[in-house]
Amino acid sequence: MAAAEEPPANWASGSEDELVRELLDDETPLFLLPGDDYPFLGSEYSGSLSTIDVPPAINRSTLNLYSGPTLEDIESALSTTKQSLGLTEELGTSRTSTVSLIEKGFNKVDNKYTLKIKSSGSTMADDGYKWRKYGQKSIKNSPNPRSYYRCTNPRCSAKKQVEKSKDEADTLIVTYEGLHLHFAYSHFLRSRPVMSFVPELIQPKKRLKLPSDPANPDQGHQEVLQITTSTTSTCRDDHEEEPAAVVAGAGELGAEDAVSNMGTSFQAQGLLEDIVPLFVRNPLNLSAALSNNETCLLSSSPPSSSSTSSVCWSPPSPYVDVGILSGIL
DNA sequence: CGGCTTTGACCAGCGC
DNA sequence: GCGCTGGTCAAAGCCG
């Protein structure tokens, strides 16, 4: 168990807020600076961050923007999503979107979240994080093995387990565990085609050259996979310097400046707690962010709770790209 | 050659 | 106490 990258002891005992804060105290990258333009925030916020509750002067170690997403933050963001989905209908989408707030299932102590993902034969998925597989086990009463992954980001202690559903062959069950709540990451960043707040990522073919993915020869999924990889491939490639949407924002500030405050680990990957505050403070962005093309069921799994609260929506496309899942397939 | 995956072994928790 | 089960370790192999 005692791996070299094992987090400090207090990770296991401190509260989520404390842990997040501790992380952010020293290493929080500063993506956004007042006075700069942030086109990725959308037209409503073009101009300066002062319009979105940013102090006039930000010490780079000041964490006003990144006090850390609590579960309430995420819940709030998802709640906003529910409202925002109404905009989707206004845009002409006939989908019936159902977003029921997670009211009971969230468990601060355990921080375990389970995603049921319709993979529809797509063997490759990506939630924007790079995971290192550290184990695989056959599970009793399940024909499919379970794979264990750790987040390779040294700032992050998150883990996830991935297994195929025994009931539905095309459904993957991904259980996220850990401080950084990776489960929600993809919900915020997955919808690049309408992510007006991350325009640089909307034009990946110009900004990000997409390598052909030999692991995904399925041309039938090409469009979806393009969206997927262009959003997240940089996160998975340690040598790239645009780890995620938020970091792309940092890039807008000037790579040197941002990177010098990021630390190399963040160059490789953005963390959810780094971005959630943005969504919480900018709920309008979620209207775009959540009109994505996933079929997703999210449920928390507190050990002592029988409730299965969920966040779910039923978009047209069955494809989902959460998790580096090929290990179990 | 370094990083990643695979896979059997080991360990801890839990129920009986 | 014992066995079962899930989670993790770590050596070996693979791959780019």
Coordinates of C-alpha atoms (C1' of nucleotides) in Angstrom, one line a residue:
Chain A
M1 CA 0.0 0.0 0.0
A2 CA 2.7 2.4 0.9
A3 CA 3.5 3.6 -2.6
A4 CA 6.0 6.3 -3.2
E5 CA 3.2 8.7 -4.4
E6 CA 1.2 8.0 -1.3
P7 CA -0.4 11.2 -0.1
P8 CA 0.3 12.6 3.2
A9 CA -1.2 10.9 6.2
N10 CA -3.7 13.6 6.8
W11 CA -5.3 12.9 3.5
A12 CA -6.9 10.0 5.1
S13 CA -8.1 11.7 8.1
G14 CA -8.8 15.3 7.2
S15 CA -12.1 16.6 6.1
E16 CA -12.6 17.1 2.4
D17 CA -12.5 20.9 2.7
E18 CA -9.4 20.8 4.7
L19 CA -7.7 18.6 2.3
V20 CA -8.6 20.6 -0.7
R21 CA -7.6 23.7 1.0
E22 CA -4.3 22.3 1.9
L23 CA -3.7 21.2 -1.6
L24 CA -4.6 24.5 -3.0
D25 CA -2.7 26.5 -0.5
D26 CA 0.6 25.8 -2.0
E27 CA 0.1 24.6 -5.5
T28 CA -3.0 26.1 -6.8
P29 CA -2.3 27.3 -10.3
L30 CA -3.7 30.7 -11.1
F31 CA -5.5 30.4 -14.4
L32 CA -7.3 33.6 -14.3
L33 CA -6.2 37.0 -13.7
P34 CA -8.2 40.2 -13.4
G35 CA -7.9 42.5 -16.2
D36 CA -7.4 39.8 -18.8
D37 CA -9.9 38.7 -21.3
Y38 CA -11.4 35.3 -20.9
P39 CA -13.3 34.4 -24.0
F40 CA -13.8 30.9 -22.7
L41 CA -16.1 32.3 -20.1
G42 CA -18.5 33.3 -22.8
S43 CA -19.7 36.6 -24.0
E44 CA -21.4 37.4 -20.8
Y45 CA -18.1 37.4 -19.2
S46 CA -15.8 38.7 -21.8
G47 CA -13.8 41.5 -20.4
S48 CA -12.6 41.0 -16.9
L49 CA -13.1 38.6 -14.2
S50 CA -14.2 41.3 -12.0
T51 CA -17.6 40.6 -13.4
I52 CA -17.6 37.2 -11.9
D53 CA -16.7 37.9 -8.4
V54 CA -13.0 38.1 -8.6
P55 CA -11.2 40.4 -6.2
P56 CA -9.6 43.4 -7.9
A57 CA -6.1 42.2 -6.9
I58 CA -5.2 38.6 -6.7
N59 CA -2.2 37.4 -5.0
R60 CA -1.1 34.3 -6.8
S61 CA -1.3 32.4 -3.7
T62 CA -4.7 33.7 -2.8
L63 CA -7.4 31.2 -3.2
N64 CA -10.5 33.2 -3.5
L65 CA -11.2 31.6 -6.8
Y66 CA -10.2 28.2 -5.7
S67 CA -11.4 27.7 -2.2
G68 CA -12.1 24.2 -3.4
P69 CA -15.3 22.7 -4.6
T70 CA -17.1 21.1 -1.8
L71 CA -19.8 18.6 -2.4
E72 CA -22.2 21.4 -2.1
D73 CA -20.4 23.2 -4.8
I74 CA -20.8 20.4 -7.1
E75 CA -24.3 19.8 -6.1
S76 CA -25.0 23.4 -6.7
A77 CA -23.5 23.2 -10.1
L78 CA -25.5 20.2 -11.0
S79 CA -28.5 21.9 -9.7
T80 CA -27.9 24.8 -12.0
T81 CA -27.6 22.3 -14.7
K82 CA -31.1 21.3 -14.2
Q83 CA -32.2 24.8 -14.9
S84 CA -29.9 25.3 -17.7
L85 CA -31.2 22.3 -19.6
G86 CA -34.3 24.3 -20.2
L87 CA -32.2 26.4 -22.5
T88 CA -31.4 23.3 -24.4
E89 CA -35.1 22.9 -25.2
E90 CA -35.2 26.5 -26.3
L91 CA -32.5 25.7 -28.7
G92 CA -34.7 23.3 -30.4
T93 CA -33.7 20.1 -28.8
S94 CA -36.6 17.9 -28.2
R95 CA -34.8 15.7 -25.8
T96 CA -36.3 15.2 -22.4
S97 CA -33.6 15.8 -20.0
T98 CA -33.9 14.7 -16.5
V99 CA -31.6 15.9 -13.9
S100 CA -32.5 15.0 -10.4
L101 CA -30.3 16.5 -7.8
I102 CA -28.3 14.3 -5.7
E103 CA -30.0 14.9 -2.4
K104 CA -29.3 12.0 -0.2
G105 CA -26.6 9.9 -1.8
F106 CA -23.7 12.2 -1.6
N107 CA -21.5 11.1 1.2
K108 CA -18.8 13.3 2.4
V109 CA -17.1 10.7 4.3
D110 CA -16.8 8.1 1.7
N111 CA -16.6 10.2 -1.5
K112 CA -17.5 7.3 -3.6
Y113 CA -19.4 7.9 -6.8
T114 CA -20.6 5.4 -9.3
L115 CA -21.2 6.0 -12.9
K116 CA -23.0 3.7 -15.2
I117 CA -21.8 4.3 -18.7
K118 CA -23.2 3.2 -21.9
S119 CA -20.2 2.4 -23.9
S120 CA -21.9 1.0 -27.0
G121 CA -18.9 -0.9 -28.1
S122 CA -16.5 2.0 -27.8
T123 CA -13.7 0.4 -26.0
M124 CA -11.9 3.6 -25.4
A125 CA -13.1 6.3 -23.1
D126 CA -11.5 9.2 -21.5
D127 CA -12.5 11.4 -18.7
G128 CA -9.6 13.8 -19.1
Y129 CA -7.5 12.3 -16.5
K130 CA -4.6 10.0 -16.8
W131 CA -4.9 6.9 -14.8
R132 CA -2.5 4.2 -13.9
K133 CA -3.8 0.8 -13.6
Y134 CA -2.6 -0.9 -10.5
G135 CA -4.6 -4.0 -10.3
Q136 CA -7.3 -6.2 -11.7
K137 CA -9.5 -8.7 -9.9
S138 CA -12.1 -11.1 -10.7
I139 CA -15.2 -10.3 -8.7
K140 CA -17.5 -12.9 -7.2
N141 CA -20.8 -13.2 -9.0
S142 CA -19.5 -11.1 -11.8
P143 CA -18.2 -12.6 -15.1
N144 CA -16.2 -9.5 -15.7
P145 CA -13.0 -8.5 -13.9
R146 CA -12.7 -5.2 -12.1
S147 CA -9.8 -2.9 -12.9
Y148 CA -8.3 -0.6 -10.4
Y149 CA -6.8 2.8 -11.4
R150 CA -5.1 5.6 -9.6
C151 CA -4.9 9.1 -10.8
T152 CA -1.3 9.7 -12.0
N153 CA -1.5 13.3 -10.9
P154 CA 0.7 13.6 -7.8
R155 CA -1.7 16.1 -6.4
C156 CA -4.5 13.7 -6.6
S157 CA -5.3 10.7 -4.5
A158 CA -8.3 9.7 -6.6
K159 CA -8.9 6.2 -7.6
K160 CA -11.4 4.5 -9.7
Q161 CA -12.7 1.1 -10.4
V162 CA -14.0 0.0 -13.7
E163 CA -15.9 -3.0 -14.6
K164 CA -18.4 -4.2 -17.1
S165 CA -22.0 -4.5 -16.0
K166 CA -23.0 -8.0 -15.7
D167 CA -26.5 -7.1 -16.7
E168 CA -25.7 -5.0 -19.7
A169 CA -22.7 -5.8 -21.8
D170 CA -22.4 -2.4 -23.2
T171 CA -22.5 -0.7 -19.8
L172 CA -19.5 0.1 -17.8
I173 CA -19.6 0.8 -14.1
V174 CA -17.0 3.3 -13.0
T175 CA -16.6 4.0 -9.3
Y176 CA -14.7 7.0 -8.5
E177 CA -13.2 7.4 -5.0
G178 CA -11.1 10.2 -3.7
L179 CA -10.8 13.8 -2.9
H180 CA -11.0 15.2 -6.3
L181 CA -14.3 13.8 -7.4
H182 CA -13.2 13.0 -10.8
F183 CA -16.6 11.6 -11.5
A184 CA -18.0 15.1 -12.2
Y185 CA -15.1 16.3 -14.3
S186 CA -16.5 15.0 -17.5
H187 CA -19.9 16.4 -16.9
F188 CA -18.4 19.9 -16.8
L189 CA -16.0 19.5 -19.7
R190 CA -17.5 16.9 -21.9
S191 CA -19.5 19.1 -24.1
R192 CA -17.0 20.8 -26.2
P193 CA -19.2 21.3 -29.2
V194 CA -21.2 23.8 -27.2
M195 CA -18.6 24.9 -24.7
S196 CA -18.7 28.6 -25.5
F197 CA -16.5 29.2 -22.5
V198 CA -13.7 27.2 -23.9
P199 CA -13.5 28.3 -27.5
E200 CA -9.9 27.3 -27.9
L201 CA -11.0 23.7 -27.3
I202 CA -13.8 24.0 -29.6
Q203 CA -11.3 24.4 -32.4
P204 CA -9.1 21.5 -31.6
K205 CA -8.1 20.9 -35.2
K206 CA -6.4 24.2 -35.3
R207 CA -5.1 24.4 -31.8
L208 CA -4.6 20.8 -31.0
K209 CA -3.4 18.4 -33.6
L210 CA -5.2 15.2 -33.0
P211 CA -3.2 12.1 -33.4
S212 CA -5.1 9.3 -34.9
D213 CA -6.0 6.9 -32.2
P214 CA -4.9 3.4 -33.1
A215 CA -6.9 2.1 -30.2
N216 CA -10.1 3.3 -31.8
P217 CA -10.3 2.1 -35.3
D218 CA -14.0 2.2 -35.2
Q219 CA -14.7 4.8 -37.7
G220 CA -18.4 4.6 -36.9
H221 CA -17.6 6.4 -33.7
Q222 CA -15.2 8.8 -35.3
E223 CA -17.1 12.0 -34.6
V224 CA -17.7 11.2 -31.0
L225 CA -14.1 10.1 -30.5
Q226 CA -12.8 13.3 -32.1
I227 CA -14.7 15.3 -29.7
T228 CA -13.5 13.2 -26.9
T229 CA -9.9 13.1 -27.7
S230 CA -9.6 16.6 -28.7
T231 CA -10.9 17.7 -25.4
T232 CA -8.9 15.4 -23.2
S233 CA -6.1 14.0 -25.1
T234 CA -3.8 16.7 -23.8
C235 CA -4.6 15.6 -20.3
R236 CA -3.5 12.1 -21.1
D237 CA -0.3 13.1 -22.7
D238 CA 2.2 14.3 -20.1
H239 CA 4.1 16.0 -22.8
E240 CA 1.4 18.4 -23.8
E241 CA 0.9 21.6 -22.1
E242 CA -2.8 22.0 -22.4
P243 CA -4.1 19.6 -19.9
A244 CA -7.7 20.6 -19.9
A245 CA -10.2 23.3 -20.5
V246 CA -9.2 25.3 -17.6
V247 CA -5.6 25.0 -18.4
A248 CA -6.4 26.1 -21.8
G249 CA -7.6 29.2 -20.1
A250 CA -4.3 29.4 -18.4
G251 CA -2.8 29.2 -21.8
E252 CA -4.7 32.3 -22.7
L253 CA -2.9 34.1 -20.0
G254 CA 0.4 33.1 -21.3
A255 CA 1.9 29.7 -20.9
E256 CA 5.0 30.7 -19.1
D257 CA 3.2 32.7 -16.5
A258 CA 0.6 30.2 -15.9
V259 CA 2.8 27.2 -16.0
S260 CA 5.3 28.8 -13.6
N261 CA 2.5 28.9 -11.1
M262 CA 1.1 25.6 -11.9
G263 CA 3.8 23.2 -11.2
T264 CA 4.6 20.4 -13.6
S265 CA 1.9 18.1 -12.3
F266 CA -0.8 20.5 -13.3
Q267 CA 0.7 20.9 -16.6
A268 CA -0.3 17.4 -17.2
Q269 CA -3.7 17.4 -15.7
G270 CA -6.3 19.7 -14.4
L271 CA -8.1 18.9 -11.2
L272 CA -11.7 19.1 -10.7
E273 CA -11.5 21.4 -7.7
D274 CA -9.6 23.8 -9.9
I275 CA -12.5 24.2 -12.2
V276 CA -15.6 23.6 -10.2
P277 CA -15.5 27.1 -8.6
L278 CA -15.7 28.5 -12.0
F279 CA -18.8 26.7 -12.8
V280 CA -20.4 27.4 -9.5
R281 CA -19.7 31.1 -10.0
N282 CA -20.7 31.0 -13.6
P283 CA -23.8 28.9 -13.8
L284 CA -24.7 30.2 -17.3
N285 CA -21.8 28.3 -18.6
L286 CA -23.4 25.1 -17.6
S287 CA -26.2 25.5 -20.0
A288 CA -23.7 24.9 -22.7
A289 CA -21.7 22.5 -20.7
L290 CA -24.5 20.2 -20.0
S291 CA -26.1 19.9 -23.3
N292 CA -23.7 17.2 -24.2
N293 CA -24.1 13.9 -25.9
E294 CA -23.8 11.4 -23.2
T295 CA -25.9 8.8 -21.7
C296 CA -25.0 8.7 -18.2
L297 CA -26.3 7.6 -14.9
L298 CA -24.6 8.9 -11.9
S299 CA -25.2 7.6 -8.5
S300 CA -23.5 7.9 -5.3
S301 CA -22.9 4.8 -3.2
P302 CA -22.7 5.4 0.5
P303 CA -22.2 2.2 2.2
S304 CA -25.1 2.5 4.5
S305 CA -27.6 4.1 2.2
S306 CA -30.0 2.2 0.1
S307 CA -31.1 5.2 -1.9
T308 CA -29.8 5.6 -5.4
S309 CA -30.1 9.2 -6.2
S310 CA -28.9 10.1 -9.6
V311 CA -28.0 12.7 -12.0
C312 CA -29.0 11.5 -15.4
W313 CA -29.8 12.9 -18.8
S314 CA -30.7 11.1 -22.0
P315 CA -29.1 12.7 -25.0
P316 CA -29.3 11.4 -28.5
S317 CA -25.9 9.8 -28.7
P318 CA -25.3 6.7 -26.7
Y319 CA -21.6 7.2 -26.6
V320 CA -19.8 8.2 -23.5
D321 CA -16.2 8.7 -23.0
V322 CA -15.5 8.5 -19.4
G323 CA -12.5 6.8 -18.1
I324 CA -9.5 5.2 -19.6
L325 CA -11.4 1.9 -19.7
S326 CA -9.6 -0.1 -22.2
G327 CA -7.8 -2.0 -19.5
I328 CA -10.8 -4.1 -18.7
L329 CA -12.0 -4.6 -22.2
Chain B
dC1 C1' 15.3 2.3 -21.4
dG2 C1' 11.5 4.1 -19.1
dG3 C1' 6.8 3.8 -18.4
dC4 C1' 2.9 1.0 -18.4
dT5 C1' 0.2 -3.3 -17.9
dT6 C1' -0.4 -7.9 -16.3
dT7 C1' -1.0 -11.1 -12.8
dG8 C1' -0.1 -13.9 -8.8
dA9 C1' 0.7 -13.1 -4.0
dC10 C1' -0.3 -10.8 0.0
dC11 C1' -3.1 -8.4 3.4
dA12 C1' -7.1 -6.6 5.8
dG13 C1' -11.9 -6.5 6.8
dC14 C1' -16.0 -9.0 7.5
dG15 C1' -19.3 -12.6 8.3
dC16 C1' -20.2 -17.1 10.1
Chain C
dG1 C1' -10.6 -18.7 14.4
dC2 C1' -11.3 -19.5 9.7
dG3 C1' -12.5 -18.8 5.2
dC4 C1' -14.1 -15.6 1.8
dT5 C1' -13.7 -11.5 -0.7
dG6 C1' -12.0 -7.2 -2.2
dG7 C1' -8.1 -4.1 -2.5
dT8 C1' -3.2 -3.4 -3.1
dC9 C1' 1.5 -4.7 -4.0
dA10 C1' 5.3 -5.7 -6.8
dA11 C1' 7.9 -8.5 -9.9
dA12 C1' 7.9 -9.7 -14.6
dG13 C1' 6.9 -8.8 -19.2
dC14 C1' 5.5 -5.7 -22.9
dC15 C1' 5.8 -1.8 -25.8
dG16 C1' 7.0 2.5 -27.9

